[in-house]
Structures are given as structure tokens and as C-alpha cells.
Amino acid sequence: MRRYRAARRDPGLAVLEGFHALKHALRFGAAVLEAVAADPEELDGLAAELAPDLAGSLTGRVSPVGPEALARLVPQAPRTGVVAIARRPAVDVAAVLADERPAPVVLLEDPRTMGNMGACVRVAAAADAAGVLTTGHNDPWHPDALRGAAGLHFALPVAAVEELPGSDRPLVAIDPGGEGLRPRDLPPGAILAFGAERHGLSAALLDRAEARLGIPMRPGVSSLNLATSVAAVLFAQRLCPSPSPSKR
Ligand SMILES: C[S@@+](CC[C@H](N)C(=O)[O-])C[C@H]1O[C@@H](n2cnc3c(N)ncnc32)[C@H](O)[C@@H]1O
């Protein structure tokens, strides 16, 4: 129990709660240090059904633990009855920003809700973004964010930065007050900046951005949820890419 408690506060470790988090961690090459399950056999069955590519790789890796003991390891025991500890991969933020592929980088400015952060990472991974960077006090690798992302932090670089470093990527503010977004106008390789749940983007970031774009909404609706807006913009761009050359 002490190891799981300590791992929650260790910036080098990630606590994985539930089958889907463990599945994605393994699938995307995480170094899983230990895993415990209330019923390892049931877990094997789940893997055979939901992740046949990993069916063999769980056997022998997961130690059995009673359901009461499992419930004490994490604040809310996952229904799939498995928790694990993995090593967080080191992220080279300069390399993420220098990546020449046209994939965007998602910047979350001071996000407040762990579940929202996780949902943003999940959709960024699904849309094959180049990375997710966050500013502010909240750790994007917090176990609740990992749970919200179903462990997809291991599928792309995810890191907290004190502030956004300079780069030659265009910085685009995604803001409800911005000019109506047309997906084809999103520049390739942009940093797409999204604001905090309550206050939106800071004046400093809006000033620094070279464009300010809004997702058109029906009159009377103030804004979308943070993760929903990240999903809308990333998939608008993915489904309708800019006609400019594929390299930045
Ligand atoms: C819940 S919203 C913040 C609402 C805040 N009161 C505001 O006006 O910006 C959180 C973030 O989601 C994004 N967002 C939500 N709805 C949006 C929209 N219709 N157009 C562009 N961005 C949006 C923005 O990045 C925003 O900062």
C-alpha cells in the first residue's frame, strides 16, 4: 500500500487504475513496474475479449490481491479490478516543438479538472497530435487524469511546462470570442492553445497568438466544455486538413 501511495506523488511514476489504462500503457510501450488484480484470471479473460494483442502479455505480470486490499491501494477501486505502477517516460519539450511533422501540439493553459485533462490527452492521442503541454499547477500525469485518458499518456508526449517556450510553430488561440473557425485555415504544425475551464485563455496568451479562432455555436450557448472543444478542433483539422504542403 505504501508503494502505491508514494507512487501517486512521485513525478517519475504513473499509477494506472483499471484495465484500459494498463492496456494502453502496455500497448504504447510503457515500462510497467508492477500490477495487481483482484482476479488475474478474469483480467486475462478481459484481455482476450478487449485486447487480444495483449492477451499473452498480462499472464505472469499481474499479482493477485484481495478485493479489500485492492480497494485500499487507490481512492476509488476500478471496476475492472486492476491497478499498476509504470515509469513515466521522459519528455523532451524542445524536441516535441521541433518535430517537423504537420501534427499540431495541444497547449492547455492552466487546466483545472483532472478528468478534463485526461479527456484532452485521450482525444489528442486519437487524433495523432504531436503532444500535449500544460501550464499551471495541475500535473497532467495525476492518476485521475491518467484514468480520464484511459492511459493514453503513453501514446504521445505529455508534459507540464512553466510557460510555453518559443518555437517556430504558429500559435493559434482557440477561444469562443475568436473569428469563426474554418478547418482548412488551421496552419499545419500549429500550437493550438485552449483556456481554463472557467476563465478561458489569459490576455497574455491571446496577445501572443497570431490567430484567434472560435468554434461556431448556436446563439445563446456560451462555450463548449474544454475537452469537447479540443476534440472538435483536432478532428476538424484531421478530417479537413489544410491544403498547404505536409511539412512545416
Ligand atoms: C469552458 S471554456 C472557457 C469559457 C470561458 N468563460 C471563456 O469565455 O473562454 C474552456 C476553453 O475551451 C475552449 N472553447 C470552448 N468553447 C469554445 C468555442 N466555441 N470556440 C473556441 N474555443 C472554445 C477555449 O479554449 C476555452 O478557453
PDB file of C-alpha atoms and ligand atoms in Angstrom:
ATOM      1  CA  MET A   1       0.000   0.000   0.000  1.00  0.00           C
ATOM      2  CA  ARG A   2       2.860   2.363   0.826  1.00  0.00           C
ATOM      3  CA  ARG A   3       4.336   1.930  -2.658  1.00  0.00           C
ATOM      4  CA  TYR A   4       1.044   2.869  -4.347  1.00  0.00           C
ATOM      5  CA  ARG A   5       0.584   5.904  -2.080  1.00  0.00           C
ATOM      6  CA  ALA A   6       4.164   7.039  -2.696  1.00  0.00           C
ATOM      7  CA  ALA A   7       3.821   6.460  -6.449  1.00  0.00           C
ATOM      8  CA  ARG A   8       0.893   8.911  -6.598  1.00  0.00           C
ATOM      9  CA  ARG A   9       3.246  11.682  -5.509  1.00  0.00           C
ATOM     10  CA  ASP A  10       6.350  10.537  -7.395  1.00  0.00           C
ATOM     11  CA  PRO A  11       6.999  12.675 -10.515  1.00  0.00           C
ATOM     12  CA  GLY A  12       8.829   9.751 -12.099  1.00  0.00           C
ATOM     13  CA  LEU A  13       5.965   7.276 -11.761  1.00  0.00           C
ATOM     14  CA  ALA A  14       2.426   6.851 -13.057  1.00  0.00           C
ATOM     15  CA  VAL A  15      -0.363   4.997 -11.245  1.00  0.00           C
ATOM     16  CA  LEU A  16      -2.627   3.155 -13.655  1.00  0.00           C
ATOM     17  CA  GLU A  17      -6.146   2.461 -12.457  1.00  0.00           C
ATOM     18  CA  GLY A  18      -8.177  -0.030 -14.424  1.00  0.00           C
ATOM     19  CA  PHE A  19      -7.797  -2.367 -17.365  1.00  0.00           C
ATOM     20  CA  HIS A  20      -7.954   0.261 -20.114  1.00  0.00           C
ATOM     21  CA  ALA A  21      -5.181   2.359 -18.573  1.00  0.00           C
ATOM     22  CA  LEU A  22      -2.973  -0.732 -18.227  1.00  0.00           C
ATOM     23  CA  LYS A  23      -3.887  -1.885 -21.756  1.00  0.00           C
ATOM     24  CA  HIS A  24      -2.865   1.397 -23.396  1.00  0.00           C
ATOM     25  CA  ALA A  25       0.264   1.668 -21.254  1.00  0.00           C
ATOM     26  CA  LEU A  26       1.410  -1.775 -22.411  1.00  0.00           C
ATOM     27  CA  ARG A  27       0.343  -1.201 -25.995  1.00  0.00           C
ATOM     28  CA  PHE A  28       2.346   2.026 -26.226  1.00  0.00           C
ATOM     29  CA  GLY A  29       5.481   0.621 -24.658  1.00  0.00           C
ATOM     30  CA  ALA A  30       5.304   1.758 -21.023  1.00  0.00           C
ATOM     31  CA  ALA A  31       7.698   0.266 -18.506  1.00  0.00           C
ATOM     32  CA  VAL A  32       5.134  -1.297 -16.160  1.00  0.00           C
ATOM     33  CA  LEU A  33       6.894  -1.936 -12.854  1.00  0.00           C
ATOM     34  CA  GLU A  34       4.163  -3.869 -11.070  1.00  0.00           C
ATOM     35  CA  ALA A  35       0.481  -4.702 -11.389  1.00  0.00           C
ATOM     36  CA  VAL A  36      -2.027  -6.269  -9.010  1.00  0.00           C
ATOM     37  CA  ALA A  37      -5.520  -7.577  -9.721  1.00  0.00           C
ATOM     38  CA  ALA A  38      -8.353  -8.941  -7.617  1.00  0.00           C
ATOM     39  CA  ASP A  39      -8.794 -11.755 -10.132  1.00  0.00           C
ATOM     40  CA  PRO A  40      -5.906 -12.167 -12.585  1.00  0.00           C
ATOM     41  CA  GLU A  41      -7.805 -14.903 -14.460  1.00  0.00           C
ATOM     42  CA  GLU A  42     -10.764 -12.624 -15.045  1.00  0.00           C
ATOM     43  CA  LEU A  43      -8.299 -10.000 -16.249  1.00  0.00           C
ATOM     44  CA  ASP A  44      -6.889 -12.460 -18.782  1.00  0.00           C
ATOM     45  CA  GLY A  45     -10.455 -13.038 -20.000  1.00  0.00           C
ATOM     46  CA  LEU A  46     -10.969  -9.308 -20.356  1.00  0.00           C
ATOM     47  CA  ALA A  47      -7.732  -9.009 -22.313  1.00  0.00           C
ATOM     48  CA  ALA A  48      -8.728 -11.870 -24.618  1.00  0.00           C
ATOM     49  CA  GLU A  49     -12.035 -10.134 -25.289  1.00  0.00           C
ATOM     50  CA  LEU A  50     -10.995  -6.469 -25.485  1.00  0.00           C
ATOM     51  CA  ALA A  51      -7.294  -6.506 -26.346  1.00  0.00           C
ATOM     52  CA  PRO A  52      -6.323  -9.785 -27.971  1.00  0.00           C
ATOM     53  CA  ASP A  53      -2.988  -8.223 -28.994  1.00  0.00           C
ATOM     54  CA  LEU A  54      -2.051  -8.192 -25.290  1.00  0.00           C
ATOM     55  CA  ALA A  55      -3.684 -11.417 -24.156  1.00  0.00           C
ATOM     56  CA  GLY A  56      -0.397 -13.230 -23.517  1.00  0.00           C
ATOM     57  CA  SER A  57       1.477 -10.271 -22.088  1.00  0.00           C
ATOM     58  CA  LEU A  58      -0.582  -9.979 -18.889  1.00  0.00           C
ATOM     59  CA  THR A  59      -0.030 -13.542 -17.742  1.00  0.00           C
ATOM     60  CA  GLY A  60       2.669 -13.719 -15.096  1.00  0.00           C
ATOM     61  CA  ARG A  61       2.903  -9.926 -14.862  1.00  0.00           C
ATOM     62  CA  VAL A  62      -0.079  -9.374 -12.557  1.00  0.00           C
ATOM     63  CA  SER A  63      -0.047 -10.489  -8.901  1.00  0.00           C
ATOM     64  CA  PRO A  64      -3.275 -11.455  -7.144  1.00  0.00           C
ATOM     65  CA  VAL A  65      -4.541  -9.283  -4.288  1.00  0.00           C
ATOM     66  CA  GLY A  66      -7.785  -9.499  -2.289  1.00  0.00           C
ATOM     67  CA  PRO A  67     -10.574  -7.047  -3.260  1.00  0.00           C
ATOM     68  CA  GLU A  68     -10.340  -5.254   0.136  1.00  0.00           C
ATOM     69  CA  ALA A  69      -6.600  -4.789  -0.244  1.00  0.00           C
ATOM     70  CA  LEU A  70      -7.094  -3.545  -3.829  1.00  0.00           C
ATOM     71  CA  ALA A  71      -9.661  -1.013  -2.600  1.00  0.00           C
ATOM     72  CA  ARG A  72      -7.066   0.395  -0.176  1.00  0.00           C
ATOM     73  CA  LEU A  73      -4.455   0.964  -2.885  1.00  0.00           C
ATOM     74  CA  VAL A  74      -6.339   3.721  -4.732  1.00  0.00           C
ATOM     75  CA  PRO A  75      -9.056   6.236  -3.731  1.00  0.00           C
ATOM     76  CA  GLN A  76     -11.657   4.543  -5.950  1.00  0.00           C
ATOM     77  CA  ALA A  77     -11.098   0.929  -6.932  1.00  0.00           C
ATOM     78  CA  PRO A  78     -11.618   0.436 -10.670  1.00  0.00           C
ATOM     79  CA  ARG A  79     -14.441  -1.884 -11.680  1.00  0.00           C
ATOM     80  CA  THR A  80     -12.018  -3.939 -13.761  1.00  0.00           C
ATOM     81  CA  GLY A  81     -10.108  -4.729 -10.537  1.00  0.00           C
ATOM     82  CA  VAL A  82      -6.561  -3.958 -11.610  1.00  0.00           C
ATOM     83  CA  VAL A  83      -4.051  -1.265 -10.665  1.00  0.00           C
ATOM     84  CA  ALA A  84      -0.441  -0.871 -11.707  1.00  0.00           C
ATOM     85  CA  ILE A  85       2.603   1.353 -11.435  1.00  0.00           C
ATOM     86  CA  ALA A  86       4.583   2.372 -14.521  1.00  0.00           C
ATOM     87  CA  ARG A  87       7.542   4.605 -15.140  1.00  0.00           C
ATOM     88  CA  ARG A  88       6.683   7.953 -16.751  1.00  0.00           C
ATOM     89  CA  PRO A  89       8.565   8.449 -19.988  1.00  0.00           C
ATOM     90  CA  ALA A  90      10.883  11.481 -20.070  1.00  0.00           C
ATOM     91  CA  VAL A  91       9.557  14.183 -22.406  1.00  0.00           C
ATOM     92  CA  ASP A  92      11.902  16.466 -24.335  1.00  0.00           C
ATOM     93  CA  VAL A  93       9.687  19.534 -24.827  1.00  0.00           C
ATOM     94  CA  ALA A  94      12.152  21.185 -27.230  1.00  0.00           C
ATOM     95  CA  ALA A  95      12.082  18.059 -29.416  1.00  0.00           C
ATOM     96  CA  VAL A  96       8.275  17.985 -29.370  1.00  0.00           C
ATOM     97  CA  LEU A  97       8.162  21.590 -30.575  1.00  0.00           C
ATOM     98  CA  ALA A  98      10.853  20.965 -33.195  1.00  0.00           C
ATOM     99  CA  ASP A  99       9.045  17.906 -34.620  1.00  0.00           C
ATOM    100  CA  GLU A 100       8.656  18.726 -38.318  1.00  0.00           C
ATOM    101  CA  ARG A 101       5.523  16.697 -38.926  1.00  0.00           C
ATOM    102  CA  PRO A 102       2.388  18.765 -39.588  1.00  0.00           C
ATOM    103  CA  ALA A 103       0.672  17.346 -36.488  1.00  0.00           C
ATOM    104  CA  PRO A 104      -0.445  20.080 -34.047  1.00  0.00           C
ATOM    105  CA  VAL A 105       0.674  20.465 -30.439  1.00  0.00           C
ATOM    106  CA  VAL A 106      -2.145  20.991 -27.923  1.00  0.00           C
ATOM    107  CA  LEU A 107      -1.461  23.560 -25.216  1.00  0.00           C
ATOM    108  CA  LEU A 108      -3.809  23.578 -22.218  1.00  0.00           C
ATOM    109  CA  GLU A 109      -3.397  26.802 -20.304  1.00  0.00           C
ATOM    110  CA  ASP A 110      -3.911  26.225 -16.580  1.00  0.00           C
ATOM    111  CA  PRO A 111      -6.487  23.401 -16.835  1.00  0.00           C
ATOM    112  CA  ARG A 112      -8.290  22.776 -13.530  1.00  0.00           C
ATOM    113  CA  THR A 113     -10.130  19.471 -13.853  1.00  0.00           C
ATOM    114  CA  MET A 114      -8.214  16.207 -13.911  1.00  0.00           C
ATOM    115  CA  GLY A 115     -10.922  14.382 -15.846  1.00  0.00           C
ATOM    116  CA  ASN A 116     -10.908  17.130 -18.470  1.00  0.00           C
ATOM    117  CA  MET A 117      -7.131  16.972 -18.790  1.00  0.00           C
ATOM    118  CA  GLY A 118      -7.360  13.225 -19.252  1.00  0.00           C
ATOM    119  CA  ALA A 119     -10.085  13.555 -21.870  1.00  0.00           C
ATOM    120  CA  CYS A 120      -7.919  16.085 -23.752  1.00  0.00           C
ATOM    121  CA  VAL A 121      -4.946  13.687 -23.745  1.00  0.00           C
ATOM    122  CA  ARG A 122      -7.185  10.867 -24.927  1.00  0.00           C
ATOM    123  CA  VAL A 123      -8.551  12.783 -27.894  1.00  0.00           C
ATOM    124  CA  ALA A 124      -5.114  14.225 -28.731  1.00  0.00           C
ATOM    125  CA  ALA A 125      -3.729  10.678 -28.849  1.00  0.00           C
ATOM    126  CA  ALA A 126      -6.615   9.534 -31.026  1.00  0.00           C
ATOM    127  CA  ALA A 127      -6.081  12.450 -33.435  1.00  0.00           C
ATOM    128  CA  ASP A 128      -2.319  11.724 -33.527  1.00  0.00           C
ATOM    129  CA  ALA A 129      -1.316  15.141 -32.183  1.00  0.00           C
ATOM    130  CA  ALA A 130       2.418  15.771 -31.697  1.00  0.00           C
ATOM    131  CA  GLY A 131       1.982  16.269 -27.951  1.00  0.00           C
ATOM    132  CA  VAL A 132       0.053  17.848 -25.104  1.00  0.00           C
ATOM    133  CA  LEU A 133       1.622  20.559 -22.975  1.00  0.00           C
ATOM    134  CA  THR A 134       0.019  22.089 -19.907  1.00  0.00           C
ATOM    135  CA  THR A 135       0.744  25.162 -17.807  1.00  0.00           C
ATOM    136  CA  GLY A 136      -0.411  25.847 -14.249  1.00  0.00           C
ATOM    137  CA  HIS A 137      -0.280  23.860 -11.040  1.00  0.00           C
ATOM    138  CA  ASN A 138      -2.029  20.660 -12.034  1.00  0.00           C
ATOM    139  CA  ASP A 139       0.032  17.633 -13.012  1.00  0.00           C
ATOM    140  CA  PRO A 140      -1.197  16.200 -16.332  1.00  0.00           C
ATOM    141  CA  TRP A 141       0.094  12.808 -15.122  1.00  0.00           C
ATOM    142  CA  HIS A 142      -2.061  12.831 -11.974  1.00  0.00           C
ATOM    143  CA  PRO A 143      -3.686   9.370 -11.570  1.00  0.00           C
ATOM    144  CA  ASP A 144      -7.159  10.882 -12.111  1.00  0.00           C
ATOM    145  CA  ALA A 145      -6.006  12.445 -15.397  1.00  0.00           C
ATOM    146  CA  LEU A 146      -4.468   9.126 -16.420  1.00  0.00           C
ATOM    147  CA  ARG A 147      -7.745   7.419 -15.642  1.00  0.00           C
ATOM    148  CA  GLY A 148      -9.645  10.007 -17.718  1.00  0.00           C
ATOM    149  CA  ALA A 149      -7.234   9.391 -20.590  1.00  0.00           C
ATOM    150  CA  ALA A 150      -7.527   5.599 -20.299  1.00  0.00           C
ATOM    151  CA  GLY A 151      -3.726   5.528 -20.041  1.00  0.00           C
ATOM    152  CA  LEU A 152      -3.159   7.184 -23.431  1.00  0.00           C
ATOM    153  CA  HIS A 153      -0.472   9.438 -21.938  1.00  0.00           C
ATOM    154  CA  PHE A 154       1.922   6.750 -23.163  1.00  0.00           C
ATOM    155  CA  ALA A 155       0.815   7.219 -26.772  1.00  0.00           C
ATOM    156  CA  LEU A 156       2.207  10.762 -27.187  1.00  0.00           C
ATOM    157  CA  PRO A 157       4.413  13.195 -25.268  1.00  0.00           C
ATOM    158  CA  VAL A 158       2.548  14.808 -22.341  1.00  0.00           C
ATOM    159  CA  ALA A 159       4.316  17.321 -20.117  1.00  0.00           C
ATOM    160  CA  ALA A 160       3.807  20.303 -17.851  1.00  0.00           C
ATOM    161  CA  VAL A 161       5.775  23.453 -18.727  1.00  0.00           C
ATOM    162  CA  GLU A 162       6.208  26.572 -16.638  1.00  0.00           C
ATOM    163  CA  GLU A 163       5.437  28.623 -19.683  1.00  0.00           C
ATOM    164  CA  LEU A 164       5.254  27.974 -23.396  1.00  0.00           C
ATOM    165  CA  PRO A 165       8.793  28.048 -24.821  1.00  0.00           C
ATOM    166  CA  GLY A 166       9.409  29.945 -28.059  1.00  0.00           C
ATOM    167  CA  SER A 167       9.310  27.914 -31.282  1.00  0.00           C
ATOM    168  CA  ASP A 168       8.675  28.417 -34.971  1.00  0.00           C
ATOM    169  CA  ARG A 169       5.259  26.791 -34.721  1.00  0.00           C
ATOM    170  CA  PRO A 170       2.358  29.181 -35.310  1.00  0.00           C
ATOM    171  CA  LEU A 171       0.443  29.810 -32.077  1.00  0.00           C
ATOM    172  CA  VAL A 172      -3.338  29.730 -32.529  1.00  0.00           C
ATOM    173  CA  ALA A 173      -5.664  30.709 -29.672  1.00  0.00           C
ATOM    174  CA  ILE A 174      -8.868  28.667 -29.650  1.00  0.00           C
ATOM    175  CA  ASP A 175     -11.331  30.947 -27.981  1.00  0.00           C
ATOM    176  CA  PRO A 176     -15.133  31.338 -28.067  1.00  0.00           C
ATOM    177  CA  GLY A 177     -14.662  35.031 -28.939  1.00  0.00           C
ATOM    178  CA  GLY A 178     -12.428  34.265 -31.930  1.00  0.00           C
ATOM    179  CA  GLU A 179     -13.123  34.530 -35.636  1.00  0.00           C
ATOM    180  CA  GLY A 180     -15.279  31.666 -36.993  1.00  0.00           C
ATOM    181  CA  LEU A 181     -13.006  28.651 -37.441  1.00  0.00           C
ATOM    182  CA  ARG A 182     -12.718  27.081 -40.879  1.00  0.00           C
ATOM    183  CA  PRO A 183     -10.691  23.868 -40.527  1.00  0.00           C
ATOM    184  CA  ARG A 184      -8.735  24.480 -43.731  1.00  0.00           C
ATOM    185  CA  ASP A 185      -7.403  27.734 -42.270  1.00  0.00           C
ATOM    186  CA  LEU A 186      -5.664  25.980 -39.363  1.00  0.00           C
ATOM    187  CA  PRO A 187      -1.946  26.101 -40.187  1.00  0.00           C
ATOM    188  CA  PRO A 188      -0.081  22.768 -40.199  1.00  0.00           C
ATOM    189  CA  GLY A 189       2.086  22.169 -37.156  1.00  0.00           C
ATOM    190  CA  ALA A 190       0.350  24.818 -35.058  1.00  0.00           C
ATOM    191  CA  ILE A 191       0.303  25.065 -31.301  1.00  0.00           C
ATOM    192  CA  LEU A 192      -3.427  25.079 -30.570  1.00  0.00           C
ATOM    193  CA  ALA A 193      -3.966  26.824 -27.240  1.00  0.00           C
ATOM    194  CA  PHE A 194      -7.054  26.130 -25.122  1.00  0.00           C
ATOM    195  CA  GLY A 195      -8.003  28.044 -21.985  1.00  0.00           C
ATOM    196  CA  ALA A 196      -9.024  27.164 -18.451  1.00  0.00           C
ATOM    197  CA  GLU A 197     -12.494  25.825 -17.780  1.00  0.00           C
ATOM    198  CA  ARG A 198     -13.823  28.937 -16.080  1.00  0.00           C
ATOM    199  CA  HIS A 199     -11.692  31.850 -17.237  1.00  0.00           C
ATOM    200  CA  GLY A 200     -10.613  30.814 -20.713  1.00  0.00           C
ATOM    201  CA  LEU A 201      -7.273  31.925 -22.197  1.00  0.00           C
ATOM    202  CA  SER A 202      -5.195  34.606 -20.473  1.00  0.00           C
ATOM    203  CA  ALA A 203      -4.764  38.035 -22.020  1.00  0.00           C
ATOM    204  CA  ALA A 204      -1.018  37.304 -22.298  1.00  0.00           C
ATOM    205  CA  LEU A 205      -1.611  34.214 -24.406  1.00  0.00           C
ATOM    206  CA  LEU A 206      -4.249  35.904 -26.566  1.00  0.00           C
ATOM    207  CA  ASP A 207      -1.777  38.731 -27.236  1.00  0.00           C
ATOM    208  CA  ARG A 208       0.990  36.316 -28.118  1.00  0.00           C
ATOM    209  CA  ALA A 209      -1.158  34.235 -30.521  1.00  0.00           C
ATOM    210  CA  GLU A 210      -1.060  35.015 -34.215  1.00  0.00           C
ATOM    211  CA  ALA A 211      -4.674  33.996 -34.744  1.00  0.00           C
ATOM    212  CA  ARG A 212      -7.741  33.682 -32.540  1.00  0.00           C
ATOM    213  CA  LEU A 213     -10.341  31.210 -33.769  1.00  0.00           C
ATOM    214  CA  GLY A 214     -13.733  30.239 -32.366  1.00  0.00           C
ATOM    215  CA  ILE A 215     -15.846  27.138 -32.938  1.00  0.00           C
ATOM    216  CA  PRO A 216     -19.140  28.462 -34.282  1.00  0.00           C
ATOM    217  CA  MET A 217     -22.011  27.724 -31.891  1.00  0.00           C
ATOM    218  CA  ARG A 218     -25.741  28.259 -31.822  1.00  0.00           C
ATOM    219  CA  PRO A 219     -26.678  31.681 -30.379  1.00  0.00           C
ATOM    220  CA  GLY A 220     -27.251  31.574 -26.609  1.00  0.00           C
ATOM    221  CA  VAL A 221     -24.601  28.914 -25.934  1.00  0.00           C
ATOM    222  CA  SER A 222     -21.606  30.475 -24.137  1.00  0.00           C
ATOM    223  CA  SER A 223     -18.943  27.841 -24.680  1.00  0.00           C
ATOM    224  CA  LEU A 224     -18.143  24.162 -25.062  1.00  0.00           C
ATOM    225  CA  ASN A 225     -16.501  22.005 -22.443  1.00  0.00           C
ATOM    226  CA  LEU A 226     -12.683  22.169 -22.704  1.00  0.00           C
ATOM    227  CA  ALA A 227     -12.150  18.587 -23.861  1.00  0.00           C
ATOM    228  CA  THR A 228     -15.066  18.821 -26.279  1.00  0.00           C
ATOM    229  CA  SER A 229     -13.525  21.888 -27.898  1.00  0.00           C
ATOM    230  CA  VAL A 230     -10.146  20.135 -28.202  1.00  0.00           C
ATOM    231  CA  ALA A 231     -11.919  17.209 -29.875  1.00  0.00           C
ATOM    232  CA  ALA A 232     -13.833  19.481 -32.250  1.00  0.00           C
ATOM    233  CA  VAL A 233     -10.737  21.367 -33.416  1.00  0.00           C
ATOM    234  CA  LEU A 234      -8.380  18.374 -33.705  1.00  0.00           C
ATOM    235  CA  PHE A 235     -10.860  16.313 -35.649  1.00  0.00           C
ATOM    236  CA  ALA A 236     -11.993  19.237 -37.810  1.00  0.00           C
ATOM    237  CA  GLN A 237      -8.351  19.580 -38.850  1.00  0.00           C
ATOM    238  CA  ARG A 238      -7.837  15.848 -39.230  1.00  0.00           C
ATOM    239  CA  LEU A 239     -10.932  15.390 -41.379  1.00  0.00           C
ATOM    240  CA  CYS A 240     -10.376  18.523 -43.411  1.00  0.00           C
ATOM    241  CA  PRO A 241      -6.634  19.258 -43.471  1.00  0.00           C
ATOM    242  CA  SER A 242      -5.178  22.483 -44.794  1.00  0.00           C
ATOM    243  CA  PRO A 243      -4.178  22.186 -48.464  1.00  0.00           C
ATOM    244  CA  SER A 244      -0.662  23.502 -47.702  1.00  0.00           C
ATOM    245  CA  PRO A 245       2.366  21.174 -48.042  1.00  0.00           C
ATOM    246  CA  SER A 246       2.597  18.381 -45.463  1.00  0.00           C
ATOM    247  CA  LYS A 247       5.922  19.611 -43.999  1.00  0.00           C
ATOM    248  CA  ARG A 248       6.065  22.756 -41.941  1.00  0.00           C
TER     249      ARG A 248
HETATM  250  C1  LIG B   1     -15.185  26.185 -20.904  1.00  0.00           C
HETATM  251  S1  LIG B   1     -14.236  27.096 -21.988  1.00  0.00           S
HETATM  252  C2  LIG B   1     -13.909  28.609 -21.120  1.00  0.00           C
HETATM  253  C3  LIG B   1     -15.057  29.527 -21.076  1.00  0.00           C
HETATM  254  C4  LIG B   1     -14.640  30.936 -20.714  1.00  0.00           C
HETATM  255  N1  LIG B   1     -15.690  31.546 -19.961  1.00  0.00           N
HETATM  256  C5  LIG B   1     -14.350  31.714 -21.978  1.00  0.00           C
HETATM  257  O1  LIG B   1     -15.162  32.537 -22.354  1.00  0.00           O
HETATM  258  O2  LIG B   1     -13.304  31.491 -22.627  1.00  0.00           O
HETATM  259  C6  LIG B   1     -12.628  26.391 -21.917  1.00  0.00           C
HETATM  260  C7  LIG B   1     -11.859  26.519 -23.196  1.00  0.00           C
HETATM  261  O3  LIG B   1     -12.491  25.721 -24.205  1.00  0.00           O
HETATM  262  C8  LIG B   1     -12.313  26.324 -25.475  1.00  0.00           C
HETATM  263  N2  LIG B   1     -13.624  26.612 -26.047  1.00  0.00           N
HETATM  264  C9  LIG B   1     -14.833  26.299 -25.525  1.00  0.00           C
HETATM  265  N3  LIG B   1     -15.821  26.653 -26.381  1.00  0.00           N
HETATM  266  C10 LIG B   1     -15.222  27.199 -27.453  1.00  0.00           C
HETATM  267  C11 LIG B   1     -15.688  27.757 -28.690  1.00  0.00           C
HETATM  268  N4  LIG B   1     -16.967  27.802 -29.011  1.00  0.00           N
HETATM  269  N5  LIG B   1     -14.774  28.221 -29.556  1.00  0.00           N
HETATM  270  C12 LIG B   1     -13.460  28.158 -29.303  1.00  0.00           C
HETATM  271  N6  LIG B   1     -12.965  27.651 -28.148  1.00  0.00           N
HETATM  272  C13 LIG B   1     -13.827  27.166 -27.249  1.00  0.00           C
HETATM  273  C14 LIG B   1     -11.488  27.582 -25.258  1.00  0.00           C
HETATM  274  O4  LIG B   1     -10.137  27.307 -25.462  1.00  0.00           O
HETATM  275  C15 LIG B   1     -11.783  27.903 -23.810  1.00  0.00           C
HETATM  276  O5  LIG B   1     -10.783  28.716 -23.251  1.00  0.00           O
END
